[in-house]
């Protein structure tokens, strides 16, 4: 296809595709899908080889959030049966992080529900960062605490935070339909504060919330303009008890097209296969690794993910290798900018949860015993979302599982 040849050429040159080209990727047929994946894979291998970076979520504070993000099980008024607890102590969070690091995780993502941290919260997280770094030399730490106030990004950076996550989630035009307690502009400003403090910015999206192709392209183009170093691509986990609990709009094929579009628009950034991959990609997850160069290992914030051993086997079986702590993830031209801590990126680069969130209902921790399952609708027809194959599994629901066990 001329379209794919053009997109590969542009990706290898870090050149922005047109909106029409990005939309055309989402409109390709199933007959063209493997060609789309192969084309995106050429761009991925140019900048990241066959390496896969592992990330591990630690849920520092779960539930009871005052924000009303429609996709989130921790939102204000949520009836989802999830684990709820206040701040983990630094030593407990460090122990939880150690489980992911032992499995090969290179980055630990510290997530807390809420609109944003107080100065006391920043002190807590700073002590947690120090505890993790003290026992794990070379491990990256990313904070995800919601909207930042003046000076908080600098304090986190001084404590040793390497990155800050705050997802845009959806397009500016539709943001008000998803969340009303804060604005799209609030999220953009927090990403900019992270950049200005010298942290590597991490910002992504959630697909499957009923958005149009144009909305998906809009948010990815906005991400490219913000220029984060990593872009998590989340697929909505429809939690019962939330406004979007019945939104089953994704097929594995559509997920792959979305990932490919993100890769073409943001060719040289860490594209992370994030929340919901198990639910929506299912047996096609290995194919997604041809496009994405990063995944979360283990569970998410309030839902179970794939078993960590299965993730590692999937990576090896697909012919990829886990990225070691001594390897720089980003291409040289991006890594140099991050190392300089200049707080700004070239416009040609690219490339939440209530208050932020690394992924919808995401978070580290071992799988719960006998997890409760959401109700499963009837099977769909060919080419439609299949909710009968994988049910949403709530992390720890109905068990005595401690936080991040």
Short mmCIF file of C-alpha atoms in Angstrom, two decimals:
data_model
loop_
_atom_site.label_atom_id
_atom_site.label_comp_id
_atom_site.label_asym_id
_atom_site.label_seq_id
_atom_site.Cartn_x
_atom_site.Cartn_y
_atom_site.Cartn_z
CA UNK A 1 0.00 0.00 0.00
CA UNK A 2 1.26 3.45 -0.89
CA UNK A 3 -0.14 4.73 2.42
CA UNK A 4 1.95 2.33 4.49
CA UNK A 5 5.11 2.95 2.46
CA UNK A 6 4.65 6.66 3.03
CA UNK A 7 4.07 6.21 6.76
CA UNK A 8 7.14 3.99 7.16
CA UNK A 9 9.31 6.54 5.34
CA UNK A 10 7.99 9.33 7.53
CA UNK A 11 8.43 7.27 10.70
CA UNK A 12 12.05 6.50 9.89
CA UNK A 13 12.63 10.25 9.44
CA UNK A 14 10.58 11.23 12.54
CA UNK A 15 8.29 13.18 10.25
CA UNK A 16 4.68 13.85 11.30
CA UNK A 17 2.05 12.16 9.11
CA UNK A 18 -0.99 14.10 8.04
CA UNK A 19 -4.30 13.78 9.89
CA UNK A 20 -5.74 12.14 6.78
CA UNK A 21 -2.99 9.50 6.82
CA UNK A 22 -3.56 8.79 10.52
CA UNK A 23 -7.30 8.44 9.96
CA UNK A 24 -6.64 6.14 7.01
CA UNK A 25 -4.74 3.72 9.29
CA UNK A 26 -7.80 3.39 11.52
CA UNK A 27 -9.97 2.80 8.45
CA UNK A 28 -7.92 -0.08 6.99
CA UNK A 29 -9.64 -3.43 6.50
CA UNK A 30 -8.97 -6.71 8.29
CA UNK A 31 -7.41 -7.99 5.07
CA UNK A 32 -4.81 -5.22 5.38
CA UNK A 33 -4.20 -5.62 9.11
CA UNK A 34 -1.01 -7.68 8.96
CA UNK A 35 0.43 -5.21 6.46
CA UNK A 36 -0.37 -2.37 8.90
CA UNK A 37 1.30 -4.22 11.78
CA UNK A 38 4.36 -5.02 9.66
CA UNK A 39 4.72 -1.39 8.59
CA UNK A 40 4.45 -0.10 12.16
CA UNK A 41 6.90 -2.81 13.19
CA UNK A 42 9.55 -1.42 10.83
CA UNK A 43 9.31 1.94 12.58
CA UNK A 44 9.38 0.31 16.02
CA UNK A 45 12.51 -1.73 15.20
CA UNK A 46 14.29 1.32 13.75
CA UNK A 47 14.13 3.16 17.08
CA UNK A 48 13.84 0.34 19.66
CA UNK A 49 15.07 -2.87 18.05
CA UNK A 50 13.43 -5.96 19.54
CA UNK A 51 13.60 -4.76 23.14
CA UNK A 52 10.58 -4.70 25.46
CA UNK A 53 10.67 -2.49 28.53
CA UNK A 54 8.85 -3.79 31.61
CA UNK A 55 7.05 -1.42 33.97
CA UNK A 56 5.47 -2.22 37.34
CA UNK A 57 2.63 -0.34 39.02
CA UNK A 58 2.44 0.19 42.78
CA UNK A 59 -0.90 1.54 43.97
CA UNK A 60 0.04 3.84 46.86
CA UNK A 61 -3.53 4.89 47.71
CA UNK A 62 -6.64 3.20 46.32
CA UNK A 63 -10.22 4.40 45.91
CA UNK A 64 -12.21 7.24 47.48
CA UNK A 65 -11.29 9.77 44.83
CA UNK A 66 -13.22 13.09 44.62
CA UNK A 67 -12.95 13.28 40.83
CA UNK A 68 -15.70 11.98 38.51
CA UNK A 69 -13.76 10.39 35.63
CA UNK A 70 -16.36 8.14 33.99
CA UNK A 71 -13.95 5.30 33.21
CA UNK A 72 -12.46 4.96 36.68
CA UNK A 73 -13.44 2.43 39.35
CA UNK A 74 -12.05 4.79 42.00
CA UNK A 75 -14.21 7.76 40.96
CA UNK A 76 -16.60 9.75 43.09
CA UNK A 77 -19.79 7.69 43.43
CA UNK A 78 -18.26 4.49 42.05
CA UNK A 79 -20.12 1.35 43.05
CA UNK A 80 -17.32 -0.93 41.83
CA UNK A 81 -16.14 -3.44 44.42
CA UNK A 82 -12.47 -2.57 44.67
CA UNK A 83 -9.77 -2.52 47.32
CA UNK A 84 -9.77 0.80 49.20
CA UNK A 85 -6.93 1.91 51.45
CA UNK A 86 -4.99 5.00 52.38
CA UNK A 87 -1.29 5.68 51.80
CA UNK A 88 1.15 2.77 51.91
CA UNK A 89 4.19 3.35 54.09
CA UNK A 90 7.44 3.89 52.16
CA UNK A 91 8.85 0.55 53.33
CA UNK A 92 5.71 -1.32 52.24
CA UNK A 93 5.67 0.39 48.86
CA UNK A 94 9.35 -0.46 48.42
CA UNK A 95 8.63 -4.14 49.16
CA UNK A 96 5.82 -4.11 46.61
CA UNK A 97 8.12 -2.55 44.02
CA UNK A 98 10.75 -5.20 44.70
CA UNK A 99 8.39 -7.91 43.43
CA UNK A 100 8.15 -6.23 40.03
CA UNK A 101 11.86 -5.47 39.88
CA UNK A 102 12.62 -9.12 40.60
CA UNK A 103 10.49 -9.99 37.57
CA UNK A 104 12.55 -7.74 35.32
CA UNK A 105 10.75 -4.38 35.65
CA UNK A 106 12.98 -1.47 34.76
CA UNK A 107 10.54 1.24 35.84
CA UNK A 108 8.33 1.44 38.93
CA UNK A 109 5.22 3.61 38.60
CA UNK A 110 3.95 5.02 41.90
CA UNK A 111 0.26 5.84 41.56
CA UNK A 112 -2.20 7.44 43.99
CA UNK A 113 -5.86 8.21 43.52
CA UNK A 114 -7.05 11.79 44.06
CA UNK A 115 -7.22 15.15 42.36
CA UNK A 116 -3.63 15.91 43.19
CA UNK A 117 -1.11 15.64 46.04
CA UNK A 118 -0.85 17.89 49.06
CA UNK A 119 2.63 19.02 50.06
CA UNK A 120 2.51 16.35 52.77
CA UNK A 121 1.70 13.76 50.12
CA UNK A 122 4.71 14.88 48.11
CA UNK A 123 6.86 14.36 51.21
CA UNK A 124 5.45 10.81 51.56
CA UNK A 125 6.11 9.97 47.94
CA UNK A 126 9.58 11.50 48.09
CA UNK A 127 10.46 9.15 50.96
CA UNK A 128 9.06 6.22 48.96
CA UNK A 129 11.15 7.15 45.93
CA UNK A 130 14.25 7.31 48.10
CA UNK A 131 13.46 3.91 49.67
CA UNK A 132 13.04 2.26 46.25
CA UNK A 133 16.17 3.82 44.80
CA UNK A 134 18.26 2.97 47.85
CA UNK A 135 17.81 -0.75 47.33
CA UNK A 136 17.54 -0.87 43.55
CA UNK A 137 20.28 0.95 41.73
CA UNK A 138 19.42 1.87 38.14
CA UNK A 139 15.65 1.42 38.49
CA UNK A 140 13.56 4.28 37.13
CA UNK A 141 10.75 5.72 39.24
CA UNK A 142 7.72 7.42 37.70
CA UNK A 143 5.23 9.28 39.90
CA UNK A 144 1.54 9.51 39.01
CA UNK A 145 -0.23 11.61 41.61
CA UNK A 146 -2.66 13.78 39.65
CA UNK A 147 -2.64 17.53 39.07
CA UNK A 148 0.49 19.22 40.37
CA UNK A 149 0.67 22.54 42.20
CA UNK A 150 3.49 25.04 41.83
CA UNK A 151 6.84 23.66 42.95
CA UNK A 152 5.70 20.07 43.44
CA UNK A 153 7.27 18.80 40.22
CA UNK A 154 10.62 20.28 41.28
CA UNK A 155 10.37 18.61 44.68
CA UNK A 156 9.62 15.22 43.12
CA UNK A 157 12.53 15.61 40.75
CA UNK A 158 14.83 16.54 43.63
CA UNK A 159 13.69 13.39 45.47
CA UNK A 160 14.81 11.25 42.53
CA UNK A 161 11.71 10.88 40.37
CA UNK A 162 12.78 10.16 36.81
CA UNK A 163 9.38 10.66 35.20
CA UNK A 164 5.85 11.87 35.80
CA UNK A 165 2.71 10.36 34.31
CA UNK A 166 -0.46 12.29 33.55
CA UNK A 167 -2.61 11.01 30.70
CA UNK A 168 -4.67 13.21 28.38
CA UNK A 169 -6.98 10.20 27.90
CA UNK A 170 -9.23 11.59 25.15
CA UNK A 171 -9.58 14.53 22.79
CA UNK A 172 -10.10 18.06 24.06
CA UNK A 173 -13.45 18.23 22.22
CA UNK A 174 -14.90 15.26 24.14
CA UNK A 175 -13.07 15.65 27.45
CA UNK A 176 -16.03 17.30 29.16
CA UNK A 177 -18.18 14.26 28.38
CA UNK A 178 -15.79 12.04 30.35
CA UNK A 179 -14.81 14.25 33.29
CA UNK A 180 -16.32 17.43 34.76
CA UNK A 181 -14.30 17.98 37.95
CA UNK A 182 -11.17 19.12 36.11
CA UNK A 183 -10.35 20.19 32.57
CA UNK A 184 -8.29 19.02 29.65
CA UNK A 185 -6.19 22.17 30.08
CA UNK A 186 -5.44 21.15 33.68
CA UNK A 187 -3.92 17.91 32.42
CA UNK A 188 -1.87 19.62 29.73
CA UNK A 189 -0.46 22.04 32.30
CA UNK A 190 0.64 19.21 34.61
CA UNK A 191 2.52 17.48 31.76
CA UNK A 192 4.24 20.77 30.99
CA UNK A 193 5.22 21.21 34.63
CA UNK A 194 6.83 17.76 34.62
CA UNK A 195 8.84 18.71 31.53
CA UNK A 196 9.87 22.02 33.03
CA UNK A 197 11.14 20.30 36.18
CA UNK A 198 13.41 18.11 34.08
CA UNK A 199 11.43 14.90 34.46
CA UNK A 200 10.67 12.63 31.54
CA UNK A 201 6.99 13.19 30.74
CA UNK A 202 4.68 10.20 30.33
CA UNK A 203 1.22 10.85 28.89
CA UNK A 204 -1.18 8.68 26.93
CA UNK A 205 -4.77 7.84 26.10
CA UNK A 206 -7.67 5.50 26.78
CA UNK A 207 -9.38 3.94 23.75
CA UNK A 208 -12.80 2.34 23.78
CA UNK A 209 -14.83 5.00 25.58
CA UNK A 210 -17.13 5.56 22.60
CA UNK A 211 -14.84 8.04 20.88
CA UNK A 212 -14.65 8.52 17.10
CA UNK A 213 -11.63 7.96 14.90
CA UNK A 214 -11.23 11.73 14.74
CA UNK A 215 -11.11 11.90 18.55
CA UNK A 216 -8.35 9.28 18.64
CA UNK A 217 -6.30 11.12 16.06
CA UNK A 218 -6.87 14.44 17.86
CA UNK A 219 -5.57 13.17 21.20
CA UNK A 220 -2.54 11.47 19.64
CA UNK A 221 -1.65 14.60 17.68
CA UNK A 222 -2.01 16.59 20.92
CA UNK A 223 0.36 14.15 22.60
CA UNK A 224 2.88 14.58 19.83
CA UNK A 225 2.73 18.35 20.37
CA UNK A 226 3.26 17.90 24.14
CA UNK A 227 6.19 15.61 23.32
CA UNK A 228 6.21 13.03 26.14
CA UNK A 229 8.94 10.39 26.12
CA UNK A 230 6.45 7.59 26.76
CA UNK A 231 2.84 7.16 25.59
CA UNK A 232 0.76 4.53 27.41
CA UNK A 233 -2.07 3.21 25.21
CA UNK A 234 -4.87 2.01 27.49
CA UNK A 235 -7.95 0.11 26.38
CA UNK A 236 -11.00 0.78 28.54
CA UNK A 237 -11.63 -1.80 31.23
CA UNK A 238 -15.44 -1.55 31.59
CA UNK A 239 -15.92 -1.81 35.34
CA UNK A 240 -19.40 -2.51 36.62
CA UNK A 241 -20.45 0.32 38.89
CA UNK A 242 -19.00 3.04 36.63
CA UNK A 243 -20.77 5.08 33.91
CA UNK A 244 -18.77 3.30 31.20
CA UNK A 245 -19.31 -0.17 32.62
CA UNK A 246 -21.22 -1.32 29.54
CA UNK A 247 -18.92 0.20 26.90
CA UNK A 248 -17.55 -2.81 25.02
CA UNK A 249 -16.45 -1.21 21.74
CA UNK A 250 -13.08 -2.76 20.96
CA UNK A 251 -11.89 -5.75 18.95
CA UNK A 252 -8.31 -7.04 18.83
CA UNK A 253 -8.09 -5.76 15.25
CA UNK A 254 -9.13 -2.23 16.23
CA UNK A 255 -6.68 -2.23 19.12
CA UNK A 256 -3.86 -3.11 16.72
CA UNK A 257 -4.87 -0.33 14.33
CA UNK A 258 -4.91 2.18 17.19
CA UNK A 259 -1.45 1.09 18.32
CA UNK A 260 -0.14 1.36 14.76
CA UNK A 261 -1.57 4.86 14.37
CA UNK A 262 0.12 5.93 17.61
CA UNK A 263 3.43 4.48 16.44
CA UNK A 264 3.26 6.32 13.10
CA UNK A 265 2.43 9.65 14.77
CA UNK A 266 4.96 9.15 17.60
CA UNK A 267 7.66 7.01 15.98
CA UNK A 268 10.56 7.45 18.40
CA UNK A 269 8.79 7.38 21.78
CA UNK A 270 8.20 4.53 24.17
CA UNK A 271 4.75 3.28 23.16
CA UNK A 272 3.44 1.31 26.12
CA UNK A 273 0.87 -1.46 25.87
CA UNK A 274 -1.06 -0.60 29.02
CA UNK A 275 -4.34 -1.28 30.84
CA UNK A 276 -6.91 -3.51 29.18
CA UNK A 277 -4.58 -5.37 26.82
CA UNK A 278 -5.55 -8.73 28.27
CA UNK A 279 -9.28 -7.97 28.01
CA UNK A 280 -9.32 -6.66 24.44
CA UNK A 281 -6.24 -8.01 22.61
CA UNK A 282 -6.31 -11.42 24.28
CA UNK A 283 -4.44 -13.96 22.15
CA UNK A 284 -3.24 -11.21 19.80
CA UNK A 285 -1.09 -9.55 22.46
CA UNK A 286 2.15 -10.92 20.95
CA UNK A 287 1.27 -9.23 17.66
CA UNK A 288 0.92 -5.93 19.52
CA UNK A 289 4.55 -6.25 20.64
CA UNK A 290 5.52 -5.77 17.00
CA UNK A 291 4.28 -2.18 17.48
CA UNK A 292 4.65 -1.34 21.17
CA UNK A 293 8.03 -1.55 22.89
CA UNK A 294 6.86 -1.41 26.50
CA UNK A 295 4.29 -3.15 28.73
CA UNK A 296 3.10 -3.23 32.33
CA UNK A 297 4.08 -6.41 34.16
CA UNK A 298 1.44 -8.00 36.37
CA UNK A 299 -1.69 -6.31 37.70
CA UNK A 300 -3.20 -2.86 37.34
CA UNK A 301 -4.55 -0.50 39.99
CA UNK A 302 -7.85 -2.21 40.73
CA UNK A 303 -8.00 -5.05 38.20
CA UNK A 304 -5.91 -8.13 37.57
CA UNK A 305 -3.59 -8.34 34.62
CA UNK A 306 -1.93 -11.31 32.99
CA UNK A 307 0.34 -13.36 35.21
CA UNK A 308 3.88 -12.01 35.14
CA UNK A 309 5.36 -15.38 34.10
CA UNK A 310 2.97 -15.45 31.15
CA UNK A 311 4.12 -11.97 30.12
CA UNK A 312 7.76 -13.04 30.16
CA UNK A 313 6.98 -16.21 28.20
CA UNK A 314 5.00 -14.19 25.64
CA UNK A 315 7.93 -11.81 25.11
CA UNK A 316 10.39 -14.66 24.65
CA UNK A 317 8.11 -16.70 22.40
CA UNK A 318 7.54 -13.69 20.15
CA UNK A 319 11.30 -13.35 19.64
CA UNK A 320 11.76 -10.22 21.76
CA UNK A 321 14.06 -9.58 24.70
CA UNK A 322 13.46 -7.85 28.02
CA UNK A 323 15.28 -4.54 28.21
CA UNK A 324 17.91 -4.52 30.94
CA UNK A 325 18.53 -1.77 33.49
CA UNK A 326 21.82 -0.94 31.81
CA UNK A 327 20.19 -0.22 28.45
CA UNK A 328 18.89 3.22 27.53
CA UNK A 329 15.30 2.93 26.36
CA UNK A 330 15.03 6.03 24.20
CA UNK A 331 16.91 6.69 20.95
CA UNK A 332 20.05 8.75 21.45
CA UNK A 333 18.54 12.05 20.30
CA UNK A 334 15.75 11.77 22.89
CA UNK A 335 17.84 10.26 25.69
CA UNK A 336 20.31 13.16 25.48
CA UNK A 337 17.49 15.67 25.95
CA UNK A 338 16.21 13.83 29.02
CA UNK A 339 19.69 13.45 30.52
CA UNK A 340 20.28 17.18 30.08
CA UNK A 341 17.20 17.86 32.20
CA UNK A 342 16.51 20.89 30.06
CA UNK A 343 12.75 20.71 30.58
CA UNK A 344 11.92 21.10 26.90
CA UNK A 345 11.78 18.89 23.82
CA UNK A 346 11.91 19.55 20.12
CA UNK A 347 8.51 19.98 18.53
CA UNK A 348 9.42 17.37 15.93
CA UNK A 349 9.63 14.62 18.56
CA UNK A 350 6.66 12.93 20.18
CA UNK A 351 6.07 11.32 21.19
CA UNK A 352 -6.03 9.30 33.94
CA UNK A 353 -7.34 8.23 36.02
CA UNK A 354 -8.88 10.39 38.54
CA UNK A 355 -6.18 12.91 38.98
CA UNK A 356 -3.73 11.13 36.71
CA UNK A 357 -3.43 7.38 36.55
CA UNK A 358 -0.98 5.29 34.59
CA UNK A 359 -3.83 3.33 33.06
CA UNK A 360 -7.50 2.65 33.60
CA UNK A 361 -7.85 0.71 36.81
CA UNK A 362 -4.16 -0.23 36.64
CA UNK A 363 -1.67 -1.21 39.48
CA UNK A 364 1.06 -3.60 40.56
CA UNK A 365 0.57 -6.63 42.75
CA UNK A 366 0.06 -10.37 42.66
CA UNK A 367 -3.20 -11.85 41.42
CA UNK A 368 -5.96 -12.29 44.00
CA UNK A 369 -7.21 -15.73 44.91
CA UNK A 370 -10.60 -16.58 43.44
CA UNK A 371 -11.22 -13.09 41.97
CA UNK A 372 -14.81 -11.99 41.53
CA UNK A 373 -15.89 -11.67 37.91
CA UNK A 374 -18.11 -9.13 36.22
CA UNK A 375 -21.28 -10.26 34.46
CA UNK A 376 -20.56 -11.40 30.92
CA UNK A 377 -22.89 -10.40 28.06
CA UNK A 378 -23.76 -12.76 25.24
CA UNK A 379 -21.25 -13.41 22.48
CA UNK A 380 -21.05 -10.89 19.67
CA UNK A 381 -21.03 -11.55 15.98
CA UNK A 382 -18.02 -11.52 13.68
CA UNK A 383 -16.15 -8.21 13.72
CA UNK A 384 -17.77 -7.05 16.97
CA UNK A 385 -16.44 -6.79 20.50
CA UNK A 386 -16.37 -10.17 22.31
CA UNK A 387 -17.22 -9.71 25.95
CA UNK A 388 -17.77 -13.43 26.45
CA UNK A 389 -14.08 -14.28 26.21
CA UNK A 390 -12.47 -12.35 29.08
CA UNK A 391 -14.28 -10.93 32.09
CA UNK A 392 -13.05 -7.98 34.13
CA UNK A 393 -11.38 -9.34 37.25
CA UNK A 394 -11.24 -7.09 40.29
CA UNK A 395 -7.92 -7.20 42.15
CA UNK A 396 -8.45 -8.57 45.63
CA UNK A 397 -12.25 -8.27 45.68
CA UNK A 398 -13.82 -10.63 48.18
CA UNK A 399 -10.47 -11.72 49.60
CA UNK A 400 -8.12 -10.82 52.45
CA UNK A 401 -5.44 -9.86 49.96
CA UNK A 402 -3.39 -6.96 51.38
CA UNK A 403 -2.53 -4.02 49.10
CA UNK A 404 0.04 -4.94 46.48
CA UNK A 405 0.69 -8.36 47.99
#
